[in-house]
Structures are given as C-alpha cells and as structure tokens.
Short mmCIF file of C-alpha atoms in Angstrom, two decimals:
data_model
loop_
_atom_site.label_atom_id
_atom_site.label_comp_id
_atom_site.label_asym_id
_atom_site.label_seq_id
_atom_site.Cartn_x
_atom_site.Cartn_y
_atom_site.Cartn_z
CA UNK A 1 71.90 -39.05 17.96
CA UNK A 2 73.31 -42.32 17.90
CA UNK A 3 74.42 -44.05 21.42
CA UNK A 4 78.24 -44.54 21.39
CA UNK A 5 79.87 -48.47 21.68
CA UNK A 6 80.70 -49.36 25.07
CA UNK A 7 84.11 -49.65 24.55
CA UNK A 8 87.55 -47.80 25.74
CA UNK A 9 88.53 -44.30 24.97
CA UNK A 10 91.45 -46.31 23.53
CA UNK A 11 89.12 -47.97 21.16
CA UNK A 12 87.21 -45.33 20.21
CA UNK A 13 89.65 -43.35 18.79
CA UNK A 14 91.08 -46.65 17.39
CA UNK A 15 87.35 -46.81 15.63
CA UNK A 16 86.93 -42.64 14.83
CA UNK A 17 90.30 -43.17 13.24
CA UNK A 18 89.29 -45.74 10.94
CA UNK A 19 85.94 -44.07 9.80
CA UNK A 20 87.69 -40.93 8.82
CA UNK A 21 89.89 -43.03 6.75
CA UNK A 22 87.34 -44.75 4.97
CA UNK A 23 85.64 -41.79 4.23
CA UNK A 24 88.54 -39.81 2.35
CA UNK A 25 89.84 -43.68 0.79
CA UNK A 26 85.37 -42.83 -0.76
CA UNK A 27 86.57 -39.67 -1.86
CA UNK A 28 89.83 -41.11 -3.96
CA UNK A 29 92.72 -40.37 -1.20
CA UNK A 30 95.13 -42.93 -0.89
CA UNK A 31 95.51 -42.83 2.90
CA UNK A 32 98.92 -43.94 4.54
CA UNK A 33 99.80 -44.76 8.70
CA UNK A 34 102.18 -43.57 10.46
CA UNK A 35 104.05 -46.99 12.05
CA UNK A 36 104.97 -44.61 15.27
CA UNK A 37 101.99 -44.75 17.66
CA UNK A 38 101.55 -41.41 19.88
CA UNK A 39 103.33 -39.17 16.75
CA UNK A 40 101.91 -35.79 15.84
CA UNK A 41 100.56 -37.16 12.22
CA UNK A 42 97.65 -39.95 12.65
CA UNK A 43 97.09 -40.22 8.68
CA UNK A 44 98.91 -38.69 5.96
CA UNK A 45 96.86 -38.37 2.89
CA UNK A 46 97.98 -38.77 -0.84
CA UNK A 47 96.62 -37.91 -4.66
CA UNK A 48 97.16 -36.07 -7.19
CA UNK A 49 101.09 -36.74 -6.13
CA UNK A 50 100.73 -34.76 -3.37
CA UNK A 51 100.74 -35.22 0.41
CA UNK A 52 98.67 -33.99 3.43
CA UNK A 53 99.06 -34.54 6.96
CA UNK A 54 96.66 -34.98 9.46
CA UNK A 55 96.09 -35.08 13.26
CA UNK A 56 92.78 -37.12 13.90
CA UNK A 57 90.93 -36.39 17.48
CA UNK A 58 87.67 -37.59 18.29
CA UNK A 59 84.98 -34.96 20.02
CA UNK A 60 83.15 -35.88 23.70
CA UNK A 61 79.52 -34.84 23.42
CA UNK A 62 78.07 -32.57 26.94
CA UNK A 63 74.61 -32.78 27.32
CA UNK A 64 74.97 -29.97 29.64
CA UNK A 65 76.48 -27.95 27.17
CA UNK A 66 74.41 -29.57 24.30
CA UNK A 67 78.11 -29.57 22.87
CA UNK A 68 81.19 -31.72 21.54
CA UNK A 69 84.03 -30.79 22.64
CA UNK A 70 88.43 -31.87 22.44
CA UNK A 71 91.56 -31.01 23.73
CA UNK A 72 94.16 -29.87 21.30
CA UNK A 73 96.66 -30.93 22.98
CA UNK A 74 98.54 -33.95 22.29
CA UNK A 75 100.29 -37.00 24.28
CA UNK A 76 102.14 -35.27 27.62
CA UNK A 77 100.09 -31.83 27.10
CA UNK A 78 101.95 -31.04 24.44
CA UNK A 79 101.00 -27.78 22.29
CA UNK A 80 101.31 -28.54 18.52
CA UNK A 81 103.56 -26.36 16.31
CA UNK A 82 102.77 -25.15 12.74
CA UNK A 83 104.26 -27.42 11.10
CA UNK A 84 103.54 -30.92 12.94
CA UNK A 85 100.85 -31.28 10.40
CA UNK A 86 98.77 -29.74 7.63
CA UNK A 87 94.85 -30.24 9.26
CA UNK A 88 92.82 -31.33 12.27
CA UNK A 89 90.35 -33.57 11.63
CA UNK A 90 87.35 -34.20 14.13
CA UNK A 91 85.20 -36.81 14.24
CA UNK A 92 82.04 -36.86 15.85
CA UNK A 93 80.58 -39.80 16.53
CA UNK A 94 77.28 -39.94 18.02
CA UNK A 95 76.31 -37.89 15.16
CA UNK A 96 78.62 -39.36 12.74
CA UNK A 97 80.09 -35.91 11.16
CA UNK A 98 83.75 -34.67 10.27
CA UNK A 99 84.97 -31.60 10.85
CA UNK A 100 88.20 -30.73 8.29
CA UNK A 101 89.76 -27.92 9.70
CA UNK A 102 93.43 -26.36 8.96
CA UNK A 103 96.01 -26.45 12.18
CA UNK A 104 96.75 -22.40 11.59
CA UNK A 105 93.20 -22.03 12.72
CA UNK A 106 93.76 -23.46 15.83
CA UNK A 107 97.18 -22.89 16.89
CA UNK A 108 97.63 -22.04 19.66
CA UNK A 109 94.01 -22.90 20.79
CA UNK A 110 93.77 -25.43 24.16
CA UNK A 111 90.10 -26.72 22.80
CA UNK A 112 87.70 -26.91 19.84
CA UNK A 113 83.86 -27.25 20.21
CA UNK A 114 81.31 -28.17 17.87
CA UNK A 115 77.67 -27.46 18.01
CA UNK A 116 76.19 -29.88 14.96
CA UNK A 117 72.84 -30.02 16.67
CA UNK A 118 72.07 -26.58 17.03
CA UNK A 119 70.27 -24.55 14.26
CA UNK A 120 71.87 -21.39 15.14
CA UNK A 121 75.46 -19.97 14.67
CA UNK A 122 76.97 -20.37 18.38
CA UNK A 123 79.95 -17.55 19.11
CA UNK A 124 82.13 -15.69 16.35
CA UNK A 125 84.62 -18.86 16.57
CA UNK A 126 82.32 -21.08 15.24
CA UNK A 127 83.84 -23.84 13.55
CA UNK A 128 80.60 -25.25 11.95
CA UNK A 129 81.77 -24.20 8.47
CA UNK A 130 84.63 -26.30 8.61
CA UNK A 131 81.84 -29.58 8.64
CA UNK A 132 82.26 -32.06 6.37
CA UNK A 133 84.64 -29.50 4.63
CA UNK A 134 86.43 -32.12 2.39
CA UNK A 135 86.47 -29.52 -0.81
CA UNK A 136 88.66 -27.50 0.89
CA UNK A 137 91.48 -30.68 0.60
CA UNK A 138 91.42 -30.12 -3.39
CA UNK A 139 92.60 -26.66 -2.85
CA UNK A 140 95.31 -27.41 -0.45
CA UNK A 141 98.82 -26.60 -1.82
CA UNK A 142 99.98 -29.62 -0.75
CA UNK A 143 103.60 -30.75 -0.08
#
C-alpha cells in the first residue's frame, strides 16, 4: 500500500476528490462542480446528454481491522435521502481504488467498509463488487 500525504483531512478529500474526477473525465464524462461547498452533490457527471449525481467520500484505512472504512453521514450528521444524489463514490487512497456504488444500497446505512486487500469475500454486505464498477454508469437511467 501506498503511505498517504501528510496533509489535512481537509486536503485529502480536496485531493480524493480530484482523482475521482480525473478518472471518469479518462473514461469520456464531462464532470461539473457544484459552486456550494458542504452540498449533498460533490460532482455531477454528464454524457450522452444525460446527468448523474454523485456524493464523493474518501475511506480511512484500520490496520487493526485490516479495513477502510467511512461515515455516510454528511456535514451536521445528517442522514442522506434518496434522492440527494444518484451514487456514492469511494475513494481509497492508500491503495488507489474506487468504489461506484448506488445511494439505494446504502440508505439508510451509518458506514461502508471495504476490504480491497483481502482475498476472501468478508460478510454477506460485501461491497467489493461495486470496485472500480464504472460499467455500471453506462447503464444508469440517468436524469
């Protein structure tokens, strides 16, 4: 695994933001920003003439737990509703993966975790087949 940049949480999600846009502007999306900071949609997607929203949270590695792991909340503990945005998407850094995964699967959920490292399935939630799950964004009925 890689060693994560000394730098602020702040930052970091600043910098996990900006990979995961590069990597669907790779794939063709045009990506757009939201101008409010703190909203429910960090990066709204667009091709095809359609539209997908996204929420954009960046996974904590446990050595303990030989795990990443994120709230799913958002600013002031807020629970997200069905239709703040279309996906979650994760980004892991130390081991530089994405995780695409569709809010419904999630709602209501207080945290994800992702076992990349493993070689075995972990738990019946396992979310390790949503990894680097980009296909699944040109079979979204989008907006």
């Amino acid at each position: 695994m890689r060693k994560k940049p000394k730098i602020s949480n702040l930052d970091t999600w600043f910098l996990s933001e900006k990979i995961i846009e590069n990597n669907f502007i790779e794939r063709g999306f045009l990506t757009l920003n939201p101008l409010a900071e703190a909203g429910v949609v960090d990066l709204v997607l667009y091709k095809n003439k359609k539209f997908v929203k996204l929420q954009v949270k960046t996974a904590i590695f446990s050595k303990k737990e030989n795990r990443f792991s994120v709230s799913l909340y958002g600013s002031g503990r807020r629970q997200y509703k069905k239709n703040d945005f279309d996906y979650y998407v994760f980004y892991l850094y130390e081991v530089d993966t994405i995780y695409i995964v569709p809010l419904k699967i999630l709602l209501n959920k207080v945290h994800a975790h992702f076992y990349p490292t493993r070689n075995t399935r972990v738990g019946s939630g396992t979310l390790e087949k949503y990894k680097n799950a980009y296909s699944q964004l040109d079979k979204w009925n989008y907006l």
